[in-house]
mmCIF file of C-alpha atoms and ligand atoms in Angstrom:
data_model
loop_
_atom_site.group_PDB
_atom_site.id
_atom_site.type_symbol
_atom_site.label_atom_id
_atom_site.label_comp_id
_atom_site.label_asym_id
_atom_site.label_seq_id
_atom_site.Cartn_x
_atom_site.Cartn_y
_atom_site.Cartn_z
ATOM 1 C CA UNK A 1 49.081 201.222 127.526
ATOM 2 C CA UNK A 2 52.580 200.474 126.224
ATOM 3 C CA UNK A 3 54.260 197.531 127.954
ATOM 4 C CA UNK A 4 57.858 196.315 127.707
ATOM 5 C CA UNK A 5 58.724 192.715 128.603
ATOM 6 C CA UNK A 6 62.293 192.353 129.906
ATOM 7 C CA UNK A 7 63.962 189.097 130.858
ATOM 8 C CA UNK A 8 66.472 186.553 129.612
ATOM 9 C CA UNK A 9 65.718 184.522 126.495
ATOM 10 C CA UNK A 10 63.507 181.578 127.461
ATOM 11 C CA UNK A 11 62.156 183.128 130.634
ATOM 12 C CA UNK A 12 58.632 183.162 129.143
ATOM 13 C CA UNK A 13 58.260 186.716 127.792
ATOM 14 C CA UNK A 14 56.550 185.548 124.591
ATOM 15 C CA UNK A 15 54.111 183.215 126.352
ATOM 16 C CA UNK A 16 53.075 185.838 128.906
ATOM 17 C CA UNK A 17 52.910 188.571 126.255
ATOM 18 C CA UNK A 18 50.488 186.410 124.228
ATOM 19 C CA UNK A 19 48.287 185.990 127.331
ATOM 20 C CA UNK A 20 48.393 189.744 128.011
ATOM 21 C CA UNK A 21 47.527 190.429 124.374
ATOM 22 C CA UNK A 22 44.286 188.414 124.713
ATOM 23 C CA UNK A 23 43.380 189.966 128.051
ATOM 24 C CA UNK A 24 44.208 193.608 127.261
ATOM 25 C CA UNK A 25 43.346 193.657 123.542
ATOM 26 C CA UNK A 26 46.655 195.225 122.512
ATOM 27 C CA UNK A 27 49.099 193.511 120.120
ATOM 28 C CA UNK A 28 52.114 191.471 121.154
ATOM 29 C CA UNK A 29 55.098 192.633 119.109
ATOM 30 C CA UNK A 30 58.173 190.431 119.087
ATOM 31 C CA UNK A 31 61.197 191.866 117.303
ATOM 32 C CA UNK A 32 62.513 188.274 117.134
ATOM 33 C CA UNK A 33 59.381 187.274 115.155
ATOM 34 C CA UNK A 34 59.759 190.296 112.866
ATOM 35 C CA UNK A 35 63.407 189.428 112.212
ATOM 36 C CA UNK A 36 62.635 185.728 111.665
ATOM 37 C CA UNK A 37 60.070 186.787 109.065
ATOM 38 C CA UNK A 38 62.705 188.925 107.292
ATOM 39 C CA UNK A 39 65.234 186.063 107.543
ATOM 40 C CA UNK A 40 62.789 183.615 105.953
ATOM 41 C CA UNK A 41 62.881 185.605 102.687
ATOM 42 C CA UNK A 42 65.465 184.756 100.057
ATOM 43 C CA UNK A 43 66.782 188.312 99.818
ATOM 44 C CA UNK A 44 70.153 189.863 100.596
ATOM 45 C CA UNK A 45 68.746 191.369 103.797
ATOM 46 C CA UNK A 46 67.114 188.040 104.721
ATOM 47 C CA UNK A 47 70.431 186.198 104.353
ATOM 48 C CA UNK A 48 72.228 188.844 106.414
ATOM 49 C CA UNK A 49 69.694 188.717 109.274
ATOM 50 C CA UNK A 50 69.680 184.915 109.286
ATOM 51 C CA UNK A 51 73.360 184.913 110.263
ATOM 52 C CA UNK A 52 72.684 187.084 113.326
ATOM 53 C CA UNK A 53 69.694 184.978 114.386
ATOM 54 C CA UNK A 54 71.457 181.641 114.082
ATOM 55 C CA UNK A 55 74.522 182.791 116.006
ATOM 56 C CA UNK A 56 72.575 184.428 118.849
ATOM 57 C CA UNK A 57 74.139 187.842 118.196
ATOM 58 C CA UNK A 58 72.059 191.021 118.205
ATOM 59 C CA UNK A 59 70.889 192.208 114.793
ATOM 60 C CA UNK A 60 71.937 195.726 113.654
ATOM 61 C CA UNK A 61 70.107 198.454 115.566
ATOM 62 C CA UNK A 62 69.136 200.429 112.470
ATOM 63 C CA UNK A 63 67.232 197.507 110.913
ATOM 64 C CA UNK A 64 65.513 196.553 114.185
ATOM 65 C CA UNK A 65 64.365 200.101 114.928
ATOM 66 C CA UNK A 66 63.144 200.697 111.395
ATOM 67 C CA UNK A 67 61.065 197.479 111.528
ATOM 68 C CA UNK A 68 59.704 198.311 114.971
ATOM 69 C CA UNK A 69 58.710 201.839 113.953
ATOM 70 C CA UNK A 70 56.828 200.477 110.949
ATOM 71 C CA UNK A 71 55.000 197.975 113.162
ATOM 72 C CA UNK A 72 53.908 200.360 115.920
ATOM 73 C CA UNK A 73 52.641 202.879 113.393
ATOM 74 C CA UNK A 74 49.935 200.396 112.390
ATOM 75 C CA UNK A 75 46.347 201.073 113.438
ATOM 76 C CA UNK A 76 46.099 198.119 115.864
ATOM 77 C CA UNK A 77 48.702 199.826 118.086
ATOM 78 C CA UNK A 78 46.546 202.925 118.654
ATOM 79 C CA UNK A 79 45.639 201.782 122.191
ATOM 80 C CA UNK A 80 49.061 200.409 123.008
ATOM 81 C CA UNK A 81 51.304 197.377 122.496
ATOM 82 C CA UNK A 82 53.371 194.796 124.309
ATOM 83 C CA UNK A 83 57.031 194.723 123.283
ATOM 84 C CA UNK A 84 58.832 191.415 123.609
ATOM 85 C CA UNK A 85 62.552 191.392 122.833
ATOM 86 C CA UNK A 86 62.853 195.155 122.476
ATOM 87 C CA UNK A 87 64.663 197.136 123.788
ATOM 88 C CA UNK A 88 67.701 194.924 124.248
ATOM 89 C CA UNK A 89 70.335 197.627 124.844
ATOM 90 C CA UNK A 90 70.437 201.050 126.482
ATOM 91 C CA UNK A 91 70.727 202.670 123.089
ATOM 92 C CA UNK A 92 67.571 200.851 121.887
ATOM 93 C CA UNK A 93 65.757 201.985 125.064
ATOM 94 C CA UNK A 94 66.720 205.580 124.297
ATOM 95 C CA UNK A 95 65.515 205.164 120.700
ATOM 96 C CA UNK A 96 62.204 203.760 121.977
ATOM 97 C CA UNK A 97 61.841 206.795 124.227
ATOM 98 C CA UNK A 98 61.898 208.957 121.106
ATOM 99 C CA UNK A 99 59.224 206.927 119.281
ATOM 100 C CA UNK A 100 56.708 206.124 122.046
ATOM 101 C CA UNK A 101 55.993 206.350 125.766
ATOM 102 C CA UNK A 102 56.647 203.347 127.979
ATOM 103 C CA UNK A 103 54.098 202.859 130.772
ATOM 104 C CA UNK A 104 55.153 199.584 132.403
ATOM 105 C CA UNK A 105 58.217 197.341 132.215
ATOM 106 C CA UNK A 106 57.913 193.750 133.430
ATOM 107 C CA UNK A 107 61.173 192.122 134.431
ATOM 108 C CA UNK A 108 60.605 188.350 134.387
ATOM 109 C CA UNK A 109 63.279 186.446 136.225
ATOM 110 C CA UNK A 110 64.118 182.734 136.699
ATOM 111 C CA UNK A 111 67.247 180.653 137.325
ATOM 112 C CA UNK A 112 69.652 179.899 134.470
ATOM 113 C CA UNK A 113 68.923 176.171 134.892
ATOM 114 C CA UNK A 114 65.176 176.735 134.389
ATOM 115 C CA UNK A 115 65.867 178.957 131.376
ATOM 116 C CA UNK A 116 68.066 176.385 129.616
ATOM 117 C CA UNK A 117 65.480 173.659 130.298
ATOM 118 C CA UNK A 118 62.725 175.854 128.822
ATOM 119 C CA UNK A 119 64.686 176.875 125.744
ATOM 120 C CA UNK A 120 65.815 173.395 124.804
ATOM 121 C CA UNK A 121 62.240 172.054 125.018
ATOM 122 C CA UNK A 122 60.584 175.012 123.328
ATOM 123 C CA UNK A 123 58.775 174.463 120.030
ATOM 124 C CA UNK A 124 57.023 177.141 117.981
ATOM 125 C CA UNK A 125 54.409 177.318 115.261
ATOM 126 C CA UNK A 126 55.888 179.354 112.417
ATOM 127 C CA UNK A 127 52.393 180.131 111.136
ATOM 128 C CA UNK A 128 50.502 181.513 114.156
ATOM 129 C CA UNK A 129 53.559 182.007 116.466
ATOM 130 C CA UNK A 130 52.056 179.865 119.254
ATOM 131 C CA UNK A 131 54.688 178.708 121.741
ATOM 132 C CA UNK A 132 54.805 175.164 123.189
ATOM 133 C CA UNK A 133 57.140 173.182 125.424
ATOM 134 C CA UNK A 134 57.611 169.445 124.970
ATOM 135 C CA UNK A 135 57.121 168.864 128.740
ATOM 136 C CA UNK A 136 55.559 171.963 130.327
ATOM 137 C CA UNK A 137 53.111 172.976 127.595
ATOM 138 C CA UNK A 138 52.866 170.128 125.079
ATOM 139 C CA UNK A 139 50.565 170.367 122.053
ATOM 140 C CA UNK A 140 47.604 167.957 121.904
ATOM 141 C CA UNK A 141 49.231 166.045 119.030
ATOM 142 C CA UNK A 142 52.965 165.591 119.519
ATOM 143 C CA UNK A 143 54.941 167.906 117.210
ATOM 144 C CA UNK A 144 51.949 169.741 115.695
ATOM 145 C CA UNK A 145 50.265 173.078 116.395
ATOM 146 C CA UNK A 146 46.850 172.737 118.090
ATOM 147 C CA UNK A 147 45.404 175.571 116.030
ATOM 148 C CA UNK A 148 47.084 175.418 112.596
ATOM 149 C CA UNK A 149 47.902 171.665 112.605
ATOM 150 C CA UNK A 150 51.275 172.453 110.989
ATOM 151 C CA UNK A 151 54.532 170.875 112.156
ATOM 152 C CA UNK A 152 56.162 172.710 115.071
ATOM 153 C CA UNK A 153 59.691 174.073 114.687
ATOM 154 C CA UNK A 154 62.703 173.948 116.982
ATOM 155 C CA UNK A 155 64.401 177.326 116.534
ATOM 156 C CA UNK A 156 67.988 177.084 115.324
ATOM 157 C CA UNK A 157 69.019 179.416 118.147
ATOM 158 C CA UNK A 158 67.309 177.221 120.793
ATOM 159 C CA UNK A 159 70.233 174.804 120.551
ATOM 160 C CA UNK A 160 73.025 174.678 123.187
ATOM 161 C CA UNK A 161 75.741 176.785 121.474
ATOM 162 C CA UNK A 162 73.412 179.646 120.501
ATOM 163 C CA UNK A 163 71.594 179.498 123.883
ATOM 164 C CA UNK A 164 74.907 180.103 125.677
ATOM 165 C CA UNK A 165 75.725 183.030 123.390
ATOM 166 C CA UNK A 166 72.247 184.570 123.832
ATOM 167 C CA UNK A 167 72.451 184.343 127.629
ATOM 168 C CA UNK A 168 75.887 185.980 127.557
ATOM 169 C CA UNK A 169 74.607 188.793 125.313
ATOM 170 C CA UNK A 170 71.597 189.245 127.624
ATOM 171 C CA UNK A 171 73.777 189.593 130.720
ATOM 172 C CA UNK A 172 76.142 192.067 129.095
ATOM 173 C CA UNK A 173 73.794 194.205 127.033
ATOM 174 C CA UNK A 174 70.204 193.829 128.257
ATOM 175 C CA UNK A 175 70.487 193.323 132.029
ATOM 176 C CA UNK A 176 71.704 196.922 132.538
ATOM 177 C CA UNK A 177 68.241 197.998 131.349
ATOM 178 C CA UNK A 178 66.780 196.803 134.658
ATOM 179 C CA UNK A 179 68.543 199.681 136.461
ATOM 180 C CA UNK A 180 67.640 202.045 133.612
ATOM 181 C CA UNK A 181 63.920 201.368 134.115
ATOM 182 C CA UNK A 182 64.111 201.244 137.937
ATOM 183 C CA UNK A 183 65.462 204.807 137.773
ATOM 184 C CA UNK A 184 62.428 205.786 135.692
ATOM 185 C CA UNK A 185 60.097 204.057 138.211
ATOM 186 C CA UNK A 186 58.632 201.807 135.518
ATOM 187 C CA UNK A 187 59.961 198.398 136.546
ATOM 188 C CA UNK A 188 57.766 195.611 137.959
ATOM 189 C CA UNK A 189 59.798 192.563 138.958
ATOM 190 C CA UNK A 190 57.938 189.290 138.386
ATOM 191 C CA UNK A 191 59.023 185.866 139.606
ATOM 192 C CA UNK A 192 58.867 183.698 136.478
ATOM 193 C CA UNK A 193 59.617 180.359 138.139
ATOM 194 C CA UNK A 194 56.125 178.851 138.212
ATOM 195 C CA UNK A 195 53.623 177.917 135.524
ATOM 196 C CA UNK A 196 52.514 180.469 132.898
ATOM 197 C CA UNK A 197 49.052 180.967 134.464
ATOM 198 C CA UNK A 198 50.569 182.034 137.812
ATOM 199 C CA UNK A 199 53.123 184.323 136.170
ATOM 200 C CA UNK A 200 50.337 185.883 134.094
ATOM 201 C CA UNK A 201 48.227 186.461 137.242
ATOM 202 C CA UNK A 202 51.172 188.161 138.927
ATOM 203 C CA UNK A 203 51.552 190.482 135.927
ATOM 204 C CA UNK A 204 47.857 191.389 136.060
ATOM 205 C CA UNK A 205 48.101 192.025 139.796
ATOM 206 C CA UNK A 206 51.061 194.323 139.173
ATOM 207 C CA UNK A 207 48.915 196.211 136.640
ATOM 208 C CA UNK A 208 46.110 196.499 139.193
ATOM 209 C CA UNK A 209 43.760 194.358 137.025
HETATM 210 P P1 AMP B 301 64.001 186.472 120.465
HETATM 211 O O1 AMP B 301 62.946 185.829 119.638
HETATM 212 O O2 AMP B 301 63.524 187.694 121.182
HETATM 213 O O3 AMP B 301 64.700 185.482 121.380
HETATM 214 O O4 AMP B 301 65.115 187.001 119.439
HETATM 215 C C1 AMP B 301 65.808 186.106 118.598
HETATM 216 C C2 AMP B 301 66.989 186.805 117.969
HETATM 217 O O5 AMP B 301 66.551 187.912 117.189
HETATM 218 C C3 AMP B 301 67.998 187.407 118.954
HETATM 219 O O6 AMP B 301 68.919 186.448 119.436
HETATM 220 C C4 AMP B 301 68.653 188.479 118.073
HETATM 221 O O7 AMP B 301 69.558 187.876 117.154
HETATM 222 C C5 AMP B 301 67.472 189.001 117.270
HETATM 223 N N1 AMP B 301 66.787 190.129 117.949
HETATM 224 C C6 AMP B 301 65.524 190.135 118.476
HETATM 225 N N2 AMP B 301 65.230 191.342 119.000
HETATM 226 C C7 AMP B 301 66.324 192.114 118.816
HETATM 227 C C8 AMP B 301 66.660 193.449 119.158
HETATM 228 N N3 AMP B 301 65.813 194.233 119.838
HETATM 229 N N4 AMP B 301 67.884 193.915 118.783
HETATM 230 C C9 AMP B 301 68.754 193.148 118.105
HETATM 231 N N5 AMP B 301 68.513 191.873 117.773
HETATM 232 C C10 AMP B 301 67.320 191.350 118.112
#
């Protein structure tokens, strides 16, 4: 089964996708993670991508699609995958349609206030990609990953200026995808206001699990 997670940055797509990955045994693929990995390298491409990430602007389509194609061609995607952060525009959705089928699209929604609160308190482990929140989902030891014990990071784009830009980009470029997938009868709207366990249960219910 191929799943797409739609929703504004900070709404909880990554957290829920990681829970679905464990339950369904299909990989969680975050184009943001793939791009952050590229940006961490001291190459010309890495430097270029870093600028997009830090400003909250969308990275060039060609690079994102090439990276995604490479990832979903790997063996662990044979039974499906969960896309988080892709597609982000109508043109990316069309490109996805040419590479793979889409079976379900979850649209996670929450208020802008809740989203800003989540993003500013979010911390991530750069090693295993685990996601924490200083208040809602704190690690056992403050500032460190439960699993890897490494120091947690505060993403450069989880700071006020970039958050505003990312929300603006989402509204203009990604929100129109909701209608796109409603038309194709693939959209499942999920209230993402509560705690991750409840949101996860609602997703499973929508899948008939
Ligand atoms: P995310 O981790 O999904 O919040 O993505 C972080 C950043 O990576 C975004 O603000 C964009 O700069 C870039 N990015 C992630 N996915 C895409 C995509 N599908 N198309 C273009 N840029 C992307």
